[in-house]
Coordinates of N, CA and C in Angstrom, one line a residue:
M157 N 0.8 -1.2 0.0 CA 0.0 0.0 0.0 C 0.9 1.3 0.0
K158 N 2.0 1.2 0.8 CA 2.9 2.4 0.8 C 3.5 2.6 -0.5
K159 N 3.8 1.5 -1.3 CA 4.4 1.6 -2.6 C 3.4 2.3 -3.6
L160 N 2.2 1.9 -3.5 CA 1.2 2.4 -4.3 C 1.0 3.9 -4.0
F161 N 0.9 4.3 -2.8 CA 0.8 5.7 -2.4 C 2.0 6.5 -2.9
L162 N 3.2 5.9 -2.8 CA 4.4 6.6 -3.3 C 4.4 6.8 -4.8
I163 N 3.9 5.8 -5.5 CA 3.8 5.9 -7.0 C 2.9 7.0 -7.4
F164 N 1.7 7.1 -6.7 CA 0.7 8.1 -7.0 C 1.3 9.5 -6.7
I165 N 2.2 9.6 -5.8 CA 2.8 10.9 -5.4 C 3.9 11.3 -6.5
I166 N 4.7 10.3 -6.9 CA 5.8 10.6 -7.8 C 5.4 10.9 -9.2
I167 N 4.4 10.1 -9.7 CA 4.0 10.3 -11.1 C 3.5 11.7 -11.4
P168 N 2.6 12.3 -10.6 CA 2.2 13.7 -11.0 C 3.4 14.7 -10.9
V169 N 4.3 14.5 -10.0 CA 5.5 15.4 -9.9 C 6.3 15.3 -11.2
I170 N 6.6 14.1 -11.6 CA 7.4 13.8 -12.9 C 6.6 14.3 -14.1
G171 N 5.3 14.0 -14.1 CA 4.5 14.4 -15.3 C 4.3 15.9 -15.4
C172 N 4.5 16.7 -14.4 CA 4.3 18.1 -14.4 C 5.5 18.9 -14.9
Q173 N 6.6 18.1 -15.1 CA 7.8 18.8 -15.5 C 7.7 19.1 -17.0
T174 N 7.2 20.3 -17.4 CA 6.9 20.6 -18.8 C 8.0 21.5 -19.4
N175 N 8.8 22.1 -18.6 CA 9.8 23.0 -19.2 C 11.2 22.4 -19.3
Q176 N 11.2 21.1 -19.9 CA 12.4 20.4 -20.1 C 13.2 21.1 -21.2
K177 N 14.5 20.9 -21.2 CA 15.4 21.5 -22.2 C 15.0 21.1 -23.6
P178 N 14.7 22.0 -24.5 CA 14.3 21.6 -25.9 C 15.5 20.9 -26.6
D179 N 15.1 20.1 -27.6 CA 16.1 19.5 -28.4 C 16.6 20.5 -29.5
K180 N 17.7 20.2 -30.2 CA 18.3 21.1 -31.2 C 17.4 21.3 -32.4
E181 N 16.6 20.3 -32.8 CA 15.7 20.5 -33.9 C 14.6 21.5 -33.6
T182 N 14.1 21.5 -32.3 CA 13.1 22.4 -31.9 C 13.7 23.8 -31.9
V183 N 14.9 24.0 -31.4 CA 15.6 25.3 -31.3 C 15.8 25.8 -32.7
L184 N 16.3 24.9 -33.6 CA 16.5 25.3 -35.0 C 15.2 25.8 -35.7
K185 N 14.1 25.1 -35.5 CA 12.8 25.5 -36.0 C 12.4 26.9 -35.5
R186 N 12.6 27.1 -34.2 CA 12.2 28.3 -33.5 C 13.1 29.5 -34.1
I187 N 14.4 29.3 -34.3 CA 15.3 30.3 -34.8 C 14.9 30.6 -36.3
N188 N 14.7 29.5 -37.0 CA 14.3 29.7 -38.5 C 13.0 30.5 -38.6
D189 N 12.0 30.2 -37.8 CA 10.7 30.9 -37.8 C 10.8 32.3 -37.3
D190 N 11.5 32.6 -36.2 CA 11.5 33.9 -35.6 C 12.5 34.9 -36.3
L191 N 13.6 34.3 -36.9 CA 14.6 35.2 -37.5 C 14.6 35.1 -39.0
N192 N 13.6 34.4 -39.6 CA 13.4 34.3 -41.0 C 14.6 33.7 -41.7
F193 N 15.1 32.5 -41.2 CA 16.2 31.8 -41.9 C 15.5 30.6 -42.7
P194 N 16.1 30.1 -43.8 CA 17.2 30.7 -44.5 C 16.7 32.0 -45.2
R195 N 17.6 32.9 -45.4 CA 17.2 34.2 -46.0 C 18.3 34.6 -47.1
T196 N 17.8 35.4 -48.0 CA 18.6 35.8 -49.1 C 19.2 37.2 -48.8
I197 N 20.5 37.4 -49.0 CA 21.1 38.7 -48.9 C 21.1 39.3 -50.3
D198 N 20.6 40.5 -50.4 CA 20.5 41.2 -51.7 C 21.1 42.5 -51.6
Y199 N 21.3 43.1 -52.8 CA 21.9 44.4 -52.9 C 21.2 45.2 -54.0
E200 N 20.9 46.5 -53.7 CA 20.2 47.3 -54.7 C 21.2 48.0 -55.6
I201 N 21.0 47.9 -56.9 CA 21.9 48.6 -57.9 C 21.0 49.7 -58.5
F202 N 21.4 50.9 -58.5 CA 20.6 52.0 -59.1 C 21.2 52.1 -60.5
C203 N 20.5 51.6 -61.5 CA 21.0 51.5 -62.9 C 21.2 52.8 -63.6
S204 N 20.6 53.9 -63.1 CA 20.8 55.2 -63.7 C 21.8 56.1 -63.0
D205 N 22.4 55.5 -61.9 CA 23.4 56.3 -61.1 C 24.8 56.1 -61.6
P206 N 25.5 57.2 -62.0 CA 26.9 57.1 -62.4 C 27.8 56.5 -61.3
A207 N 27.5 56.8 -60.1 CA 28.3 56.3 -59.0 C 28.3 54.7 -58.9
H208 N 27.1 54.2 -59.1 CA 26.9 52.7 -59.1 C 27.6 52.1 -60.4
A209 N 27.5 52.8 -61.5 CA 28.2 52.4 -62.7 C 29.7 52.3 -62.5
K210 N 30.2 53.4 -61.9 CA 31.7 53.4 -61.6 C 32.1 52.3 -60.6
K211 N 31.3 52.0 -59.6 CA 31.6 51.0 -58.7 C 31.6 49.6 -59.4
L212 N 30.7 49.3 -60.3 CA 30.6 48.1 -61.0 C 31.8 48.0 -62.0
L213 N 32.3 49.1 -62.5 CA 33.5 49.1 -63.4 C 34.7 48.8 -62.5
D214 N 34.8 49.5 -61.4 CA 36.0 49.3 -60.5 C 36.1 47.8 -60.0
L215 N 34.9 47.2 -59.8 CA 34.9 45.8 -59.4 C 35.0 44.8 -60.5
K216 N 35.1 45.3 -61.8 CA 35.3 44.6 -63.0 C 34.1 43.6 -63.2
L217 N 32.9 43.9 -62.9 CA 31.8 43.1 -63.1 C 31.4 43.1 -64.6
D218 N 31.8 44.1 -65.3 CA 31.6 44.2 -66.8 C 32.6 43.2 -67.5
E219 N 33.8 43.1 -67.0 CA 34.7 42.1 -67.6 C 34.4 40.7 -67.3
K220 N 33.7 40.5 -66.2 CA 33.2 39.1 -65.8 C 32.0 38.7 -66.6
G221 N 31.4 39.6 -67.4 CA 30.3 39.3 -68.2 C 28.9 39.4 -67.5
M222 N 28.9 40.1 -66.3 CA 27.6 40.2 -65.6 C 26.8 41.4 -66.0
V223 N 27.5 42.5 -66.3 CA 26.8 43.7 -66.6 C 27.4 44.3 -67.9
A224 N 26.6 45.2 -68.5 CA 27.1 46.0 -69.6 C 26.9 47.4 -69.2
I225 N 27.9 48.3 -69.2 CA 27.8 49.6 -68.7 C 28.0 50.6 -69.9
Q226 N 27.1 51.5 -70.0 CA 27.2 52.6 -71.0 C 28.2 53.6 -70.4
K227 N 29.4 53.8 -71.1 CA 30.4 54.6 -70.5 C 30.2 56.1 -70.8
T228 N 29.5 56.4 -71.9 CA 29.2 57.8 -72.3 C 27.7 57.9 -72.5
Q229 N 27.3 59.1 -72.3 CA 25.9 59.4 -72.3 C 25.6 60.8 -72.9
R230 N 24.7 60.8 -73.8 CA 24.4 62.1 -74.4 C 23.4 62.9 -73.5
L231 N 23.3 64.1 -73.8 CA 22.4 65.0 -73.0 C 21.0 64.5 -73.0
K232 N 20.5 64.0 -74.1 CA 19.1 63.5 -74.2 C 18.9 62.2 -73.5
D233 N 20.0 61.5 -73.2 CA 19.9 60.2 -72.5 C 20.0 60.3 -71.0
I234 N 20.1 61.5 -70.4 CA 20.3 61.7 -69.0 C 19.0 61.1 -68.3
G235 N 19.3 60.3 -67.3 CA 18.2 59.7 -66.6 C 17.8 58.3 -67.0
S236 N 18.3 57.9 -68.2 CA 18.1 56.5 -68.7 C 19.2 55.6 -68.1
P237 N 18.9 54.3 -68.0 CA 19.8 53.4 -67.3 C 21.2 53.4 -68.0
L238 N 22.2 53.4 -67.1 CA 23.6 53.3 -67.6 C 24.0 51.8 -67.5
I239 N 23.4 51.1 -66.7 CA 23.7 49.7 -66.4 C 22.6 48.8 -66.9
S240 N 23.1 47.7 -67.6 CA 22.1 46.7 -68.1 C 22.8 45.3 -67.7
F241 N 22.0 44.3 -67.5 CA 22.5 43.1 -67.0 C 22.5 42.1 -68.2
T242 N 23.5 41.2 -68.2 CA 23.6 40.3 -69.3 C 22.9 39.0 -69.0
E243 N 22.9 38.1 -69.9 CA 22.2 36.8 -69.7 C 22.9 36.0 -68.6
A244 N 24.2 36.2 -68.4 CA 24.9 35.5 -67.3 C 24.4 35.9 -65.9
A245 N 23.9 37.1 -65.8 CA 23.5 37.7 -64.6 C 22.0 37.3 -64.2
Q246 N 21.3 36.8 -65.2 CA 19.8 36.6 -65.0 C 19.5 35.7 -63.8
P247 N 20.3 34.6 -63.5 CA 19.9 33.8 -62.4 C 20.0 34.5 -61.0
Y248 N 20.8 35.6 -61.0 CA 21.1 36.3 -59.7 C 20.2 37.6 -59.6
L249 N 19.3 37.9 -60.5 CA 18.5 39.0 -60.4 C 17.2 38.7 -59.7
I250 N 16.7 39.6 -58.8 CA 15.5 39.5 -58.1 C 14.5 40.4 -58.8
K251 N 13.3 39.8 -59.1 CA 12.3 40.6 -59.8 C 11.9 41.9 -59.1
P252 N 12.1 43.0 -59.9 CA 11.8 44.3 -59.2 C 10.3 44.6 -59.1
T253 N 10.0 45.4 -58.1 CA 8.6 45.8 -57.9 C 8.3 46.9 -58.9
A254 N 7.1 47.4 -59.0 CA 6.7 48.5 -59.9 C 7.5 49.7 -59.5
K255 N 7.6 50.0 -58.2 CA 8.3 51.2 -57.8 C 9.8 51.1 -58.1
E256 N 10.4 50.0 -57.9 CA 11.8 49.8 -58.2 C 12.0 49.9 -59.8
R257 N 11.1 49.4 -60.6 CA 11.2 49.5 -62.0 C 11.2 51.0 -62.4
K258 N 10.3 51.7 -61.8 CA 10.1 53.1 -62.1 C 11.4 53.9 -61.8
L259 N 12.1 53.5 -60.7 CA 13.3 54.2 -60.3 C 14.6 53.6 -60.8
D260 N 14.4 52.6 -61.8 CA 15.6 51.9 -62.3 C 16.5 51.3 -61.3
I261 N 15.8 50.6 -60.3 CA 16.5 49.9 -59.3 C 16.4 48.4 -59.6
Q262 N 17.6 47.7 -59.5 CA 17.6 46.3 -59.7 C 18.3 45.6 -58.5
K263 N 17.6 44.7 -57.8 CA 18.2 44.0 -56.7 C 18.8 42.7 -57.3
V264 N 20.0 42.5 -56.7 CA 20.7 41.2 -57.1 C 21.0 40.4 -55.9
K265 N 21.0 39.1 -56.1 CA 21.3 38.2 -55.0 C 22.8 38.2 -54.7
I266 N 23.1 38.2 -53.4 CA 24.5 38.1 -53.0 C 24.8 36.7 -52.5
A267 N 24.0 36.2 -51.6 CA 24.2 34.9 -51.0 C 23.0 34.5 -50.2
E268 N 23.0 33.3 -49.7 CA 21.9 32.9 -48.9 C 22.5 32.5 -47.5
E269 N 21.9 33.0 -46.4 CA 22.3 32.7 -45.1 C 21.5 31.6 -44.5
T270 N 22.2 30.6 -43.9 CA 21.5 29.5 -43.3 C 22.2 29.2 -41.9
I271 N 21.5 28.6 -41.1 CA 22.0 28.2 -39.8 C 22.7 26.8 -39.8
D272 N 23.9 26.8 -39.4 CA 24.7 25.6 -39.6 C 24.9 24.8 -38.3
N273 N 25.1 25.4 -37.2 CA 25.5 24.7 -35.9 C 24.8 25.4 -34.8
I274 N 24.2 24.6 -33.9 CA 23.5 25.1 -32.7 C 24.1 24.5 -31.4
K275 N 24.4 25.4 -30.5 CA 24.9 24.9 -29.2 C 24.0 25.5 -28.1
L276 N 23.5 24.6 -27.2 CA 22.7 25.0 -26.1 C 23.5 25.1 -24.9
G277 N 23.3 26.2 -24.1 CA 24.1 26.4 -22.9 C 23.3 25.7 -21.7
N278 N 23.8 26.0 -20.5 CA 23.1 25.5 -19.3 C 21.9 26.4 -19.0
S279 N 20.8 25.7 -18.6 CA 19.6 26.5 -18.2 C 19.8 27.2 -16.9
S280 N 19.2 28.3 -16.8 CA 19.1 29.0 -15.5 C 17.7 29.5 -15.2
E281 N 17.4 29.7 -14.0 CA 16.0 30.1 -13.6 C 16.0 31.3 -12.8
S282 N 15.2 32.3 -13.2 CA 15.1 33.5 -12.4 C 13.6 34.0 -12.5
N283 N 13.1 34.4 -11.4 CA 11.7 34.9 -11.4 C 10.7 33.8 -11.9
G284 N 11.0 32.6 -11.7 CA 10.2 31.5 -12.2 C 10.2 31.2 -13.6
K285 N 11.1 31.8 -14.4 CA 11.2 31.6 -15.8 C 12.6 31.0 -16.1
T286 N 12.5 29.9 -16.9 CA 13.8 29.2 -17.3 C 14.3 29.8 -18.6
S287 N 15.6 30.1 -18.6 CA 16.3 30.6 -19.7 C 17.5 29.7 -20.1
I288 N 17.7 29.6 -21.4 CA 18.8 28.8 -22.0 C 19.5 29.7 -23.0
P289 N 20.8 29.9 -22.8 CA 21.6 30.6 -23.9 C 21.8 29.7 -25.1
V290 N 21.7 30.3 -26.3 CA 21.8 29.5 -27.5 C 22.9 30.2 -28.3
T291 N 23.9 29.5 -28.8 CA 24.8 30.0 -29.8 C 24.7 29.3 -31.1
Y292 N 24.6 30.0 -32.2 CA 24.4 29.4 -33.5 C 25.3 30.0 -34.5
T293 N 25.7 29.2 -35.5 CA 26.6 29.7 -36.6 C 25.8 29.9 -37.8
V294 N 26.0 31.1 -38.4 CA 25.3 31.5 -39.7 C 26.4 31.3 -40.8
T295 N 26.1 30.5 -41.8 CA 27.0 30.4 -42.9 C 26.3 30.8 -44.2
C296 N 27.1 31.3 -45.1 CA 26.5 31.7 -46.4 C 26.8 30.7 -47.5
T297 N 25.7 30.4 -48.2 CA 25.8 29.4 -49.3 C 25.4 30.1 -50.6
N298 N 25.6 29.5 -51.7 CA 25.2 30.0 -53.0 C 25.7 31.4 -53.2
I299 N 27.0 31.6 -52.9 CA 27.6 33.0 -53.1 C 27.7 33.3 -54.6
T300 N 27.2 34.5 -55.0 CA 27.1 34.9 -56.4 C 28.3 35.7 -56.7
P301 N 28.5 36.0 -58.0 CA 29.6 36.9 -58.4 C 29.4 38.3 -57.9
F302 N 28.1 38.7 -57.6 CA 27.8 40.0 -57.1 C 28.2 40.2 -55.7
S303 N 28.8 39.2 -55.0 CA 29.1 39.3 -53.6 C 30.3 40.3 -53.4
V304 N 31.0 40.7 -54.5 CA 32.1 41.7 -54.4 C 31.5 43.1 -54.1
L305 N 30.2 43.3 -54.3 CA 29.6 44.6 -54.0 C 29.6 44.9 -52.5
M306 N 29.6 43.9 -51.7 CA 29.6 44.1 -50.2 C 31.0 43.8 -49.7
K307 N 31.4 44.5 -48.6 CA 32.8 44.3 -48.1 C 32.9 43.1 -47.2
R308 N 31.9 42.4 -47.0 CA 31.9 41.2 -46.1 C 32.5 40.0 -46.7
D309 N 33.3 39.2 -46.0 CA 33.8 37.9 -46.5 C 32.8 36.9 -46.2
F310 N 32.1 36.4 -47.2 CA 31.0 35.5 -47.1 C 31.4 34.0 -46.9
S311 N 32.7 33.8 -47.1 CA 33.2 32.4 -46.8 C 33.4 32.1 -45.4
K312 N 33.5 33.1 -44.5 CA 33.7 32.9 -43.1 C 32.3 32.8 -42.4
P313 N 32.1 31.8 -41.5 CA 30.9 31.7 -40.7 C 30.8 32.8 -39.6
I314 N 29.7 33.2 -39.2 CA 29.5 34.2 -38.2 C 28.8 33.5 -37.0
D315 N 29.3 33.6 -35.8 CA 28.7 33.1 -34.6 C 27.8 34.2 -34.0
R316 N 26.6 33.8 -33.7 CA 25.6 34.7 -33.0 C 25.0 34.0 -31.8
S317 N 24.4 34.8 -31.0 CA 23.8 34.2 -29.8 C 22.4 34.8 -29.5
A318 N 21.6 34.0 -28.8 CA 20.2 34.4 -28.5 C 19.9 33.7 -27.2
T319 N 18.7 33.9 -26.7 CA 18.3 33.3 -25.4 C 16.9 32.7 -25.6
L320 N 16.7 31.5 -25.2 CA 15.4 30.8 -25.2 C 14.8 31.0 -23.8
R321 N 13.6 31.4 -23.7 CA 12.9 31.6 -22.4 C 11.6 30.9 -22.4
F322 N 11.4 30.1 -21.3 CA 10.2 29.3 -21.2 C 9.1 30.1 -20.5
T323 N 8.2 30.6 -21.2 CA 7.1 31.4 -20.6 C 5.7 31.0 -21.2
D324 N 4.7 31.0 -20.5 CA 3.3 30.7 -20.9 C 3.3 29.3 -21.5
G325 N 4.1 28.4 -20.9 CA 4.0 27.0 -21.4 C 4.7 26.6 -22.7
K326 N 5.5 27.6 -23.2 CA 6.3 27.3 -24.4 C 7.6 28.1 -24.5
W327 N 8.5 27.6 -25.3 CA 9.8 28.3 -25.5 C 9.7 29.4 -26.4
K328 N 10.2 30.6 -26.0 CA 10.2 31.8 -26.9 C 11.6 32.2 -27.1
L329 N 12.0 32.7 -28.3 CA 13.3 33.2 -28.6 C 13.4 34.7 -28.3
I330 N 14.3 35.0 -27.4 CA 14.6 36.4 -27.1 C 15.6 36.9 -28.1
K331 N 15.3 37.8 -29.0 CA 16.2 38.2 -30.1 C 17.4 38.9 -29.5
P332 N 18.5 38.7 -30.1 CA 19.7 39.4 -29.6 C 19.7 40.9 -29.8

């Protein structure tokens, strides 16, 4: 009888333990949903801007066959696009909105950011809320020839951190 009484006491205590440490797949899904991963890094090119045309010339994107740049312009052509994109660049172009088309803006894909590695720290409890520090690695894949437009080295992974907090019966990501 004592054993039966002890079992009825222990089972509810064990069953009520709902804020167990989440597994890595759950954390990955939470980070992907809350921080919009995987995501595309893009860059806006103003096709009528001489400064953007010069930047593309300096980076030799015309020699790589990605863009064609009109080096001279007549007075009547002012405001028309100086930069046009070749067939080789078509897979990296993002379809412009009506407003972007009107302003001669073309977005190009630079790379795609994905989460590669997740590490969960030790949980801590304060004010009745459990928190777990999370460290994750962001890597860039599908790096395009247009990546030279940004000064970042896309081949190196970036370590970031966030915190998971157990509130209202579920785990929530506290953005960094």
